[in-house]
Coordinates of C-alpha atoms in Angstrom, one line a residue:
X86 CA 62.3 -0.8 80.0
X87 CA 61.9 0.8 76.6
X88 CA 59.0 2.2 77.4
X89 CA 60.5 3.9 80.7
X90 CA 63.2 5.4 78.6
X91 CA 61.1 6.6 76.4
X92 CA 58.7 8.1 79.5
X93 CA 61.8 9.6 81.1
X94 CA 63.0 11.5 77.7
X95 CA 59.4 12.5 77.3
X96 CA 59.5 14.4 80.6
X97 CA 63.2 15.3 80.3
X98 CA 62.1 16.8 76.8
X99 CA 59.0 18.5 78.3
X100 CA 61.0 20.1 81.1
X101 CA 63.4 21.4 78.9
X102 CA 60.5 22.8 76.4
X103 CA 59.1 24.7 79.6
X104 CA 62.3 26.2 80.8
X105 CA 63.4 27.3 77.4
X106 CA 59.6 29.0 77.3
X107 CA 59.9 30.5 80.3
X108 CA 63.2 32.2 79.4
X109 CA 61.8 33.3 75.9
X110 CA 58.7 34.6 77.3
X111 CA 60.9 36.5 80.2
X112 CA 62.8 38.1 77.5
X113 CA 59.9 39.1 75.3
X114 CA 58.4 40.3 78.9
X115 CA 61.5 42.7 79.1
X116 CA 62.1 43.8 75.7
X117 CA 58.0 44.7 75.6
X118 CA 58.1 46.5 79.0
X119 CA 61.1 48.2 77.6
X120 CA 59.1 49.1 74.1
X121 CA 56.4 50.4 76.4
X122 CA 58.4 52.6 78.6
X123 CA 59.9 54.2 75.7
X124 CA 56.6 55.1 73.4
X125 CA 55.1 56.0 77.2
X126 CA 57.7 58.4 77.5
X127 CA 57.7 60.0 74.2
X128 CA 54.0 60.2 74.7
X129 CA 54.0 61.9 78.0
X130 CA 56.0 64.5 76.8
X131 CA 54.9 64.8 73.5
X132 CA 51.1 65.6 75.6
X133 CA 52.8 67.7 78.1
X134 CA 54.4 70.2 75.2
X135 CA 51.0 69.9 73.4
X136 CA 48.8 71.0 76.6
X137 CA 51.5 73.9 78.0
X138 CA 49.9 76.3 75.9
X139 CA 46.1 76.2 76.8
X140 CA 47.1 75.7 80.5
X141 CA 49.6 78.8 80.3
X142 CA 46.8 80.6 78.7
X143 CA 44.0 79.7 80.9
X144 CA 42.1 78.0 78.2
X145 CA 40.9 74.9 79.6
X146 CA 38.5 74.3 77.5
X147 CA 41.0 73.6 74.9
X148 CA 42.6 71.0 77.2
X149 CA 40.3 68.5 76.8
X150 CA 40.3 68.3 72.7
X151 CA 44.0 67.9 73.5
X152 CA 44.3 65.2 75.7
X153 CA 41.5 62.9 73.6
X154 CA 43.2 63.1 70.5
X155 CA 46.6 62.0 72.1
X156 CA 43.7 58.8 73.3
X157 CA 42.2 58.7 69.9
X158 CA 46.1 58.5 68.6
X159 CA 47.0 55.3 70.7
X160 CA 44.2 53.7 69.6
X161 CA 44.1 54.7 65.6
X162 CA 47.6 52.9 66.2
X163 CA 46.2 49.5 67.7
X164 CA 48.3 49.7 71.0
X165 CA 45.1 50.5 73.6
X166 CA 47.7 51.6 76.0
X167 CA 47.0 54.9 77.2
X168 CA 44.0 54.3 79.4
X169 CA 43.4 57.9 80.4
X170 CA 45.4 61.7 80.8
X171 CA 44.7 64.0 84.3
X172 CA 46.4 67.4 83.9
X173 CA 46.9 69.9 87.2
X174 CA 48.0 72.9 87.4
X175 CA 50.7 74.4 89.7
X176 CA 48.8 74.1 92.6
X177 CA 48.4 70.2 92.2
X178 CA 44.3 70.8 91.2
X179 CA 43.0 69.1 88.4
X180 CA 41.9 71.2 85.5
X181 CA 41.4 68.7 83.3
X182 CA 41.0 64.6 82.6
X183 CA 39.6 62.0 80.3
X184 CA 37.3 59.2 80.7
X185 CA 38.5 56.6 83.1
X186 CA 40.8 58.9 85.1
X187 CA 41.4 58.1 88.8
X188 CA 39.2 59.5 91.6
X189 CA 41.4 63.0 93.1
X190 CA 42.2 60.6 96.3
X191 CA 43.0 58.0 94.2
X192 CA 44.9 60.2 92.0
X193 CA 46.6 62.0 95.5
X194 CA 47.7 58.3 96.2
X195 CA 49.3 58.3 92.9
X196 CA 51.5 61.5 93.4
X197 CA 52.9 59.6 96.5
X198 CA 54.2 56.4 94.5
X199 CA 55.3 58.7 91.7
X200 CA 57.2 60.8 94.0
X201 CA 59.0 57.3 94.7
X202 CA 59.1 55.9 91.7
X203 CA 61.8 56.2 88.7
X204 CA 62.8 59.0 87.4
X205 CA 64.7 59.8 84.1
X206 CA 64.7 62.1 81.2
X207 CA 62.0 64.5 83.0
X208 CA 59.7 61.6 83.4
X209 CA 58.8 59.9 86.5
X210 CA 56.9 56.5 86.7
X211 CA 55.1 54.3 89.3
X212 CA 53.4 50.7 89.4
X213 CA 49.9 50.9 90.0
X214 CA 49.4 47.4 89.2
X215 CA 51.1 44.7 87.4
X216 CA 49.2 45.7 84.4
X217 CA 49.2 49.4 85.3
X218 CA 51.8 52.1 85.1
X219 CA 51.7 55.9 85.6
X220 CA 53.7 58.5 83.6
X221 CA 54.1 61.7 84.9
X222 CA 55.9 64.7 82.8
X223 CA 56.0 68.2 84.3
X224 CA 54.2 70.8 81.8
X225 CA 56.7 73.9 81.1
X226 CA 55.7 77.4 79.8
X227 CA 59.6 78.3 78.6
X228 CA 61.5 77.2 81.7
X229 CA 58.4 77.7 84.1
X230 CA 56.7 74.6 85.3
X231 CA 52.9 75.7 84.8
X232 CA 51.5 72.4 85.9
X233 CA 51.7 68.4 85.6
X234 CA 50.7 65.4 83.3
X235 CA 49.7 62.5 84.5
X236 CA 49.4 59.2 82.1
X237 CA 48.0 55.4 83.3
X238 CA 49.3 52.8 80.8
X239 CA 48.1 49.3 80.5
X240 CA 50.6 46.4 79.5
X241 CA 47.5 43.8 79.4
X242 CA 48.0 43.9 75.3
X243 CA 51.6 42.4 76.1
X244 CA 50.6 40.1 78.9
X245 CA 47.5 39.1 76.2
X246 CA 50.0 38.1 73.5
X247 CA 52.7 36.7 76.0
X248 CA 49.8 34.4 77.6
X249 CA 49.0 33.3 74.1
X250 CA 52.6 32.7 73.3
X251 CA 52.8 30.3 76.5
X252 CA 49.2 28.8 75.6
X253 CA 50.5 27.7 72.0
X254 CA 53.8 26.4 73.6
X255 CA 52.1 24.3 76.1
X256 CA 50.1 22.8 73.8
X257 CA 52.9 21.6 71.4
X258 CA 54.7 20.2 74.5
X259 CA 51.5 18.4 75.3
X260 CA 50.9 17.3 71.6
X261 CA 54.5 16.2 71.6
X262 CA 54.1 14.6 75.2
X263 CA 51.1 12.8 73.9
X264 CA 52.8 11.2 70.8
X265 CA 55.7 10.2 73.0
X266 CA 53.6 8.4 75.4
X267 CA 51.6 6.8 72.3
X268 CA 55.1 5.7 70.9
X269 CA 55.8 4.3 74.8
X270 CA 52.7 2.9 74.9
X271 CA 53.2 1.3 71.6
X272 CA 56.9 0.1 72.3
X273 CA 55.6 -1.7 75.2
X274 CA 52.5 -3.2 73.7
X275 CA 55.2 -4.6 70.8
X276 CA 57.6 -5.9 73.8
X277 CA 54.6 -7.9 75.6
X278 CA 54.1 -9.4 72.4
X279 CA 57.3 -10.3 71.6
X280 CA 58.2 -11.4 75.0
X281 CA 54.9 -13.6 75.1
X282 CA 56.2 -15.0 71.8
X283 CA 59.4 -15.7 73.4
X284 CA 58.5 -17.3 76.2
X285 CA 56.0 -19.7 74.6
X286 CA 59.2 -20.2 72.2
X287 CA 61.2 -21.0 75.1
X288 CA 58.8 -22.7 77.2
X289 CA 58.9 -26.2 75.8
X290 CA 62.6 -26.8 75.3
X291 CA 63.3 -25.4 78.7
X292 CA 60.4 -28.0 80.0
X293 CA 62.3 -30.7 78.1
X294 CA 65.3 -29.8 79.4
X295 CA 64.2 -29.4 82.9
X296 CA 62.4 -33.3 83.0
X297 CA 66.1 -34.2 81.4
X298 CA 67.9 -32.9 84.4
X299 CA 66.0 -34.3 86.6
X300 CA 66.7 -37.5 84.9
X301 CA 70.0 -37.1 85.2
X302 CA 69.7 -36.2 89.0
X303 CA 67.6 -39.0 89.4
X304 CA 70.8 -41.2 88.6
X305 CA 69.9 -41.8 85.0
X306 CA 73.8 -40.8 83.5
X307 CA 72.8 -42.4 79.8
X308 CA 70.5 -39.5 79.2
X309 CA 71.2 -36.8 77.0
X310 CA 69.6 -33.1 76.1
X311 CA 68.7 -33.4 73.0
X312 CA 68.9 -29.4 72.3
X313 CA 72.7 -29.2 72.7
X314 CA 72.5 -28.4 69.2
X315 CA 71.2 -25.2 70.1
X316 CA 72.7 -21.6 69.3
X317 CA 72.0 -20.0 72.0
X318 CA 71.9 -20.0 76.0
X319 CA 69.5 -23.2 76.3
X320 CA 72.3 -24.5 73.5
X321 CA 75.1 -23.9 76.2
X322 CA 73.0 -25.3 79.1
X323 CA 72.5 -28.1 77.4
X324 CA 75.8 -29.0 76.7
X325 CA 77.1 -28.0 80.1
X326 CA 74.3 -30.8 81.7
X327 CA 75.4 -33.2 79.0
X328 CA 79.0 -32.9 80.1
X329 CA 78.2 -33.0 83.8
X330 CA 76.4 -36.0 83.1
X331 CA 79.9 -37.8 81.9
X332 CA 81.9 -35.8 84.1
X333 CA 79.6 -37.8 86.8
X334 CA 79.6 -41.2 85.6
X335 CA 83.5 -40.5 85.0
X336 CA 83.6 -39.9 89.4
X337 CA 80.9 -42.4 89.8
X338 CA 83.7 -44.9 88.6
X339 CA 86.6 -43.4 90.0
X340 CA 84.6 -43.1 93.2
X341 CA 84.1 -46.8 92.5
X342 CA 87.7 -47.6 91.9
X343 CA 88.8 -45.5 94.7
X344 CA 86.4 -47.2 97.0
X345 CA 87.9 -50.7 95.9
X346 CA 91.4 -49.6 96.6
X347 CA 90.8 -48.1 100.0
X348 CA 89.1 -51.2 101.0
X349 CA 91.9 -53.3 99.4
X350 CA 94.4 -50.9 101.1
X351 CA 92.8 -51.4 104.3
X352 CA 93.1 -55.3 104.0
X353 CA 96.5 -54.7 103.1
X354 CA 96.9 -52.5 106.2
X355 CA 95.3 -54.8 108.3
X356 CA 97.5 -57.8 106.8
X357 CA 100.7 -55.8 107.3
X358 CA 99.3 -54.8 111.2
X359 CA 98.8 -58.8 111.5
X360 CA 102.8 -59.3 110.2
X361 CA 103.9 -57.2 113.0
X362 CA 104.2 -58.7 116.7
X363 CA 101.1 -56.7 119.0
X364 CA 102.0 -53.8 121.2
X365 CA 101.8 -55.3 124.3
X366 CA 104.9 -56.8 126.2
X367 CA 106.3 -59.9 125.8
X368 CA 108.8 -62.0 127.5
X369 CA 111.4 -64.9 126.3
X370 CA 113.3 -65.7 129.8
X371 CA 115.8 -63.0 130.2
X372 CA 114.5 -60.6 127.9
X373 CA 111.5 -58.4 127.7
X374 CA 110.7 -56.8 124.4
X375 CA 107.8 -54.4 123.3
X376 CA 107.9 -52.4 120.5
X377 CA 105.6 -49.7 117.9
X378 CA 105.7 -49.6 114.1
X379 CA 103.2 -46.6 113.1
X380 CA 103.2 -46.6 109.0
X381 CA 102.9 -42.6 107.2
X382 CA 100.2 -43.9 104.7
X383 CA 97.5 -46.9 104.8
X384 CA 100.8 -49.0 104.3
X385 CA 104.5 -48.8 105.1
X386 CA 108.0 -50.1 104.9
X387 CA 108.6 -50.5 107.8
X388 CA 108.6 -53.2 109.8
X389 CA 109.9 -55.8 112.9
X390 CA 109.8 -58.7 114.2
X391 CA 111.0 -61.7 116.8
X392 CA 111.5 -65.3 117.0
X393 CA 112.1 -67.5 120.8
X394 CA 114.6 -69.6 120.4
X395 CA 115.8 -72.4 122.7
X396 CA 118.2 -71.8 125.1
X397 CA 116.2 -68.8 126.3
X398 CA 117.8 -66.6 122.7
X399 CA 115.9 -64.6 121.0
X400 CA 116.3 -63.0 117.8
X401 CA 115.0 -59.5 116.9
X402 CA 115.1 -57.9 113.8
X403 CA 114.3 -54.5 112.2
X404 CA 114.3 -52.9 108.5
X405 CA 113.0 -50.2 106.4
X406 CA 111.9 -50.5 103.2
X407 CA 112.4 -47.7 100.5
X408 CA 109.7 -44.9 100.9
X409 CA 106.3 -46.1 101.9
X410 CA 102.9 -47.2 100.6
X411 CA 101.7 -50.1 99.3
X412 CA 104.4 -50.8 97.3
X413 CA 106.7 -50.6 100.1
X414 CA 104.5 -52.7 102.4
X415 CA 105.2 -55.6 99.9
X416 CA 108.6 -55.4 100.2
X417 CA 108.5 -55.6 103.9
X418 CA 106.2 -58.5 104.0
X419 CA 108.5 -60.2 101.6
X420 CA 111.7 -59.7 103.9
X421 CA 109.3 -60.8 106.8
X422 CA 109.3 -64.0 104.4
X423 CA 112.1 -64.8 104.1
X424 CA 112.9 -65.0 108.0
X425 CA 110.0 -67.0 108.7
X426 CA 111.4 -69.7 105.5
X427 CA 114.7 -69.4 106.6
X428 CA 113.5 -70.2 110.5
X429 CA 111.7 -73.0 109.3
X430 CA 114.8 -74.7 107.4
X431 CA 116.9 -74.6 110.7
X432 CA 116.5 -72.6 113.6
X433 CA 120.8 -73.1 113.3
X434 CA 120.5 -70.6 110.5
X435 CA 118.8 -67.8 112.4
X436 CA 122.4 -66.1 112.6
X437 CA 121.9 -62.5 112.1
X438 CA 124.6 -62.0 109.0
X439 CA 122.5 -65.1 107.6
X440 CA 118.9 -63.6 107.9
X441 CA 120.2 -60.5 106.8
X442 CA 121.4 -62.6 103.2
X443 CA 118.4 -64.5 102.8
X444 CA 116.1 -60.8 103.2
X445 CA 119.2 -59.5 100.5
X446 CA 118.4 -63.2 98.3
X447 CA 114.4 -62.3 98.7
X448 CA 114.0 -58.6 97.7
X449 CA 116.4 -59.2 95.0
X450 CA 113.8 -61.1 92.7
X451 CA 111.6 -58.1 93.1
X452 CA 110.6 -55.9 89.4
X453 CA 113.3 -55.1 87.1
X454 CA 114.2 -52.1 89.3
X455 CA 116.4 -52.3 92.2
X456 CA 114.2 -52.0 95.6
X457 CA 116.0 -51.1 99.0
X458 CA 116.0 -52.1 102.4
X459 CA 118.3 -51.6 105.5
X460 CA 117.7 -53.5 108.2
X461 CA 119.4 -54.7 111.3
X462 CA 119.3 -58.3 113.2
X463 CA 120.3 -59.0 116.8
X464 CA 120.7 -61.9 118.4
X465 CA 120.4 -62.1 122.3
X466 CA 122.1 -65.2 124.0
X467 CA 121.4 -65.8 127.6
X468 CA 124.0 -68.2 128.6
X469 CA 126.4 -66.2 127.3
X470 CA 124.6 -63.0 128.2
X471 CA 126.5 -62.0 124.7
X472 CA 124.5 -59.6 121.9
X473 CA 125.3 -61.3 118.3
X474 CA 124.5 -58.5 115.8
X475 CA 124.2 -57.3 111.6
X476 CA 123.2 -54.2 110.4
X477 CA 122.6 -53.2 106.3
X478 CA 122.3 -49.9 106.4
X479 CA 120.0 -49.2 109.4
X480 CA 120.5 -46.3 111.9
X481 CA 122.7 -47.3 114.9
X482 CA 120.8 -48.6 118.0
X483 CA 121.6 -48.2 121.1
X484 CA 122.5 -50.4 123.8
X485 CA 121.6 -48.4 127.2
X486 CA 122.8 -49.8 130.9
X487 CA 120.5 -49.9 133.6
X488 CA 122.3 -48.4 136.8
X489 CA 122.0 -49.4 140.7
X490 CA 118.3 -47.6 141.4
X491 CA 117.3 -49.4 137.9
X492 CA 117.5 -46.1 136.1
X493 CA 119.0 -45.7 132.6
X494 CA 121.9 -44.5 131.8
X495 CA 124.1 -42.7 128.9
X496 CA 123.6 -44.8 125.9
X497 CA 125.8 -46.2 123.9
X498 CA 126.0 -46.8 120.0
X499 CA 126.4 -49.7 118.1
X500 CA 128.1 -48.4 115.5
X501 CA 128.2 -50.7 112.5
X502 CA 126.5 -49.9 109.3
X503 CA 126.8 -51.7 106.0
X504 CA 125.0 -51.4 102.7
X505 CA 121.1 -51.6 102.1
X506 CA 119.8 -54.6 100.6
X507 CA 118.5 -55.6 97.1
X508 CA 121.0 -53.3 95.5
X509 CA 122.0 -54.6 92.2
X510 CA 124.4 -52.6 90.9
X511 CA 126.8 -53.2 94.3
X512 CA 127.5 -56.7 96.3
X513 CA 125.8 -56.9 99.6
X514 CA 128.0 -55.4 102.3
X515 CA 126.6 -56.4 106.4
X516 CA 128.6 -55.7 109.2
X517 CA 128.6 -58.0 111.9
X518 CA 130.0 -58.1 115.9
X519 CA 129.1 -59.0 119.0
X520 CA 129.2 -56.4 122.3
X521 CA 128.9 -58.2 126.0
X522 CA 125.6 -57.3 127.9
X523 CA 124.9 -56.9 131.3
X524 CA 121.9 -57.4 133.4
X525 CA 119.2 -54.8 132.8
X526 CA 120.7 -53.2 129.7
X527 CA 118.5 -51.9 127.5
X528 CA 118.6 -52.5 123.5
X529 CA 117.4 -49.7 121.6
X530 CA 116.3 -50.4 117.7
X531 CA 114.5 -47.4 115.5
X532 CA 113.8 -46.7 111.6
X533 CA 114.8 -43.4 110.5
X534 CA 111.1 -42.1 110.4
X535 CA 111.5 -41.5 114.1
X536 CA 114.6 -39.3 114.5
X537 CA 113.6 -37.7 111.1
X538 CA 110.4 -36.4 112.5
X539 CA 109.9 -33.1 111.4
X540 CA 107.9 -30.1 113.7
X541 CA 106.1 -27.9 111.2
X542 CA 109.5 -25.6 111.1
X543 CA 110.6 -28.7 109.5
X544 CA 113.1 -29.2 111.8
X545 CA 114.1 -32.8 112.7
X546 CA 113.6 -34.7 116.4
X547 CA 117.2 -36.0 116.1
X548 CA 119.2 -38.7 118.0
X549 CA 120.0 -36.4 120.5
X550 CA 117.2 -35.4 121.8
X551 CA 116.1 -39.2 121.8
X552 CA 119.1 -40.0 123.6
X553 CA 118.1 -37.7 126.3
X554 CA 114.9 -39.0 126.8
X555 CA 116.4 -42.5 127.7
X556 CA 118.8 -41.2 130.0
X557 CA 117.2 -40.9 134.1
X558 CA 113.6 -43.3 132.7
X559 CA 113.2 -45.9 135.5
X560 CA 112.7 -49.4 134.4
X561 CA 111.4 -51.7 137.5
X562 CA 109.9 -53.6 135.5
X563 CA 108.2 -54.8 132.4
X564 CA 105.2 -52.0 133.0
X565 CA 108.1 -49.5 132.5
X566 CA 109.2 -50.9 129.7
X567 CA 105.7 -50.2 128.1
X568 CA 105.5 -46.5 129.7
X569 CA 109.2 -45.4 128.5
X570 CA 107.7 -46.9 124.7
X571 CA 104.6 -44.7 125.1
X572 CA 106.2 -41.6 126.5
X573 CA 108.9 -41.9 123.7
X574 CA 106.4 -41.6 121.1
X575 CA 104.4 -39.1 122.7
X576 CA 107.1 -36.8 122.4
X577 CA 108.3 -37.2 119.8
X578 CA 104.4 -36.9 118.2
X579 CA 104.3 -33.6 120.4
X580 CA 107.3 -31.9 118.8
X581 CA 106.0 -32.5 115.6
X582 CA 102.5 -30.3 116.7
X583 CA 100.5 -32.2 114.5
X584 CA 102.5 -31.9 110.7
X585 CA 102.0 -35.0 108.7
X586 CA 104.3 -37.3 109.2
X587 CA 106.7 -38.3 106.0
X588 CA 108.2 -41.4 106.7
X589 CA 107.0 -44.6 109.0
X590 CA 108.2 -45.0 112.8
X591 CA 109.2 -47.8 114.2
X592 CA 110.6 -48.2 117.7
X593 CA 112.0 -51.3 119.5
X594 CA 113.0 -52.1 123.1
X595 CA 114.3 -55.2 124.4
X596 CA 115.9 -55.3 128.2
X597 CA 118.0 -58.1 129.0
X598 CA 116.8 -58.4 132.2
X599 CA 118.3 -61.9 134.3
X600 CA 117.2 -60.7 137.7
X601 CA 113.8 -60.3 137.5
X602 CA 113.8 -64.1 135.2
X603 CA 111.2 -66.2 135.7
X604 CA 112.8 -69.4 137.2
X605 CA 112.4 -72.5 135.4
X606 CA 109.9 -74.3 137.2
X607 CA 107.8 -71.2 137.4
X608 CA 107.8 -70.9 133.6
X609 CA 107.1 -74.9 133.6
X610 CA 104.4 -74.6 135.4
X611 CA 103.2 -71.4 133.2
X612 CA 103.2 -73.7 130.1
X613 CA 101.5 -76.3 131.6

């Protein structure tokens, strides 16, 4: 690249030497031609004056001496301009001429390109040539015009000297251009040498560093470059492949660790999924229940579940954990606990203001921190056909009736709320009652993650809208129990269009359903 530069100024330089020449030697050009027209002039008339005499006499034969000491003059003074002198008379005849003087049609061919050519202080001139001019100067006797003088001047002399003035030029450009180039050539020879030196200096730390790295890619994470040290680039390579190397081994692990935790949050999830009662229908007597818990992360708080009970009860309950995750998913399983220890003290106990205590006793013990819970417990009672409830906290299900053409109606709300559980700070507060129910009303039991289900807007799906979905869904039978569950959830996924969901969903449906009963010796003969 040096050298280049140095190449390019070179030519720049030499260009620039030429023009400024060619400008110099045009000026010289024009002041000499100037020089030359003047002396030509003076000259001319200096002749003409000098040969007026003799031709207005008739002597001719003192013409001659004339015009070659006007020749011997311009050469005694080293100028060789005038090349020769013609001189005619009135009539246009030559009387006289010197050596080297035009042929008279040559010199006829003259009078035509002076009688074209420039004209000032009573001297007319023409081009012959490049290097040859004509002078012409009338020759006066007084004020009669006796005759003319004709003059051929040469300007080789000043193309001679200018030619010689470009000659010497060019060849200090070239000498210059020459030692330019040898200082290019030079420049580059050093920079091959130094770049060879370089390289060779380079070479075998960069091959070091190279069979490193590929150490390092090869899974080798202990390794180190040893030229970290360094003060320059390979320096800073080094120590960048030296830190990716930890950086690595530091995701390795946490790829490790993440790896473990995924598997043991899909245990977790898969223990959780095995808490909760399966998806498909089931049937105690009078009642059909199906239901859908759908956690936001690997794990939730969420949760649900149902115990048959003689006589035909049953009893259902739902809660919802603070937030959700796997911390949550151990509080649920914990209040899942305690039903399943209480149920197996005395199925007596299963009240729902006393499974809602023992969940309260249960997630009480849990950390130093208070952890949350509503939930809500129903009891169904066949021979009664009488709905026993609790509720801590959880949103208000609905209880919808089932009209003539076994179409749902306008639901109703069971409004009763209370406190959430495992609060501390407050004593446990659970609302109870009891509502009658009639045959092929429909019990409706959600966490808030469904109503609270956001469309990317983040608007909310809301209780009304759910509400109208129940209202006019046919329920023959225990198939369309499972289809209204679906088609809840289905819209309520399609009005969020795909945004994450924040909470868990859980939805419940049980339908106290007498008529459609299995009779008692039917179900006999199912369990046998």
């Amino acid at each position: 690249m040096v050298a280049a530069a140095v190449g390019t100024s070179t030519a720049f330089d030499q260009h620039a030497i030429t023009a400024i020449t060619d400008s110099q030697i045009a000026e010289r050009r024009h002041g000499g031609q100037a020089a030359i027209t003047r002396a030509s002039e003076l000259v001319v008339q200096a002749v003409a004056t000098a040969v007026a005499l003799p031709l207005g006499g008739n002597n001719y034969t003192d013409l001659k001496p004339v015009l070659d000491a006007a020749i011997a003059s311009d050469r005694a003074s080293h100028d060789n301009r005038v090349r020769w002198l013609v001189v005619l008379n009135d009539d246009g005849r030559v009387v006289e001429q010197t050596a080297g003087a035009p042929a008279p049609a040559a010199l006829a061919g003259l009078e035509a390109k002076l009688a074209g050519g420039e004209h000032g202080n009573d001297v007319v001139r023409a081009n012959i040539q490049d290097t040859e001019w004509v002078y012409g100067a009338e020759i006066k006797l007084g004020r009669s015009v006796i005759g003319k003088l004709r003059m051929g001047v040469s300007t080789a002399g000043l193309e001679h000297e200018l030619t010689q003035s470009i000659d010497q030029v060019a060849g200090v450009a070239h000498a210059s251009r020459n030692r330019a180039l040898g200082v290019s050539l030079l420049v580059l020879a050093l920079g091959i040498v130094v770049a060879a030196l370089q390289g060779s200096r380079l070479a075998k730390p960069i091959k070091a560093l190279t069979v490193q790295a590929e150490r390092i890619a090869a899974g080798d994470l202990q390794i180190r470059v040893l030229e970290e040290g360094r003060r320059d680039e390979l320096g800073v390579l080094a120590h960048t492949f030296n830190l990716m190397a930890a950086e690595i081994r530091d995701l390795l692990v946490q790829q490790a660790q993440k790896a473990s935790l995924e598997k043991e949050m899909s245990l977790a999830r898969q223990v959780q999924q095995a808490m909760l009662p399966p998806e498909t229908l089931d049937q105690h007597g009078a009642f059909k229940v199906v239901g859908y818990c759908m956690p936001a992360s690997s794990c939730g708080g969420d949760w649900w579940t149902y115990r048959k009970m003689s006589g035909g009860r049953m009893l259902l309950v739902i809660g919802d954990a603070t937030g959700h995750g796997l911390h949550s998913a151990m509080v649920a399983a914990t209040a899942r606990g305690a039903v399943e220890a209480l149920a197996a003290v005395d199925e007596q106990l299963l009240t729902p203001d006393q499974v809602l205590r023992a969940i309260d006793s249960g997630i009480r013990q849990l950390g130093d921190n208070n952890v949350l819970m509503t939930a809500f417990a129903a009891l169904f009672d066949p021979s009664s056909s009488v709905l026993h409830y609790a509720n801590a906290g959880q949103n208000f299900p609905y209880v919808v009736g089932l009209g003539a053409e076994r179409v749902l109606g306008q639901p109703s709300i069971i409004a009763a709320s209370g406190n959430p559980l495992g609060d501390r700070t407050i004593p446990v507060e659970i609302r109870r009652g009891s509502l009658q129910l009639h045959p092929g009303d429909l019990f409706v039991a959600f966490t808030d993650g469904l109503v609270e289900r956001s469309n990317p807007a983040g608007k909310l799906f809301g209780d009304r809208r759910l509400r109208r979905l129940l209202v006019g869904a046919p329920l023959t039978d225990g198939a369309a129990l499972v289809t209204l569950r679906d088609l809840v959830v289905q819209v309520v996924e399609q009005y969020a269009e795909g945004a994450v969901a924040q909470d868990d969903v859980t939805l419940v449906l049980c339908q106290f359903d007498p008529v459609q009963a299995p009779t008692q010796q039917t179900a006999s003969r199912g369990a046998a």
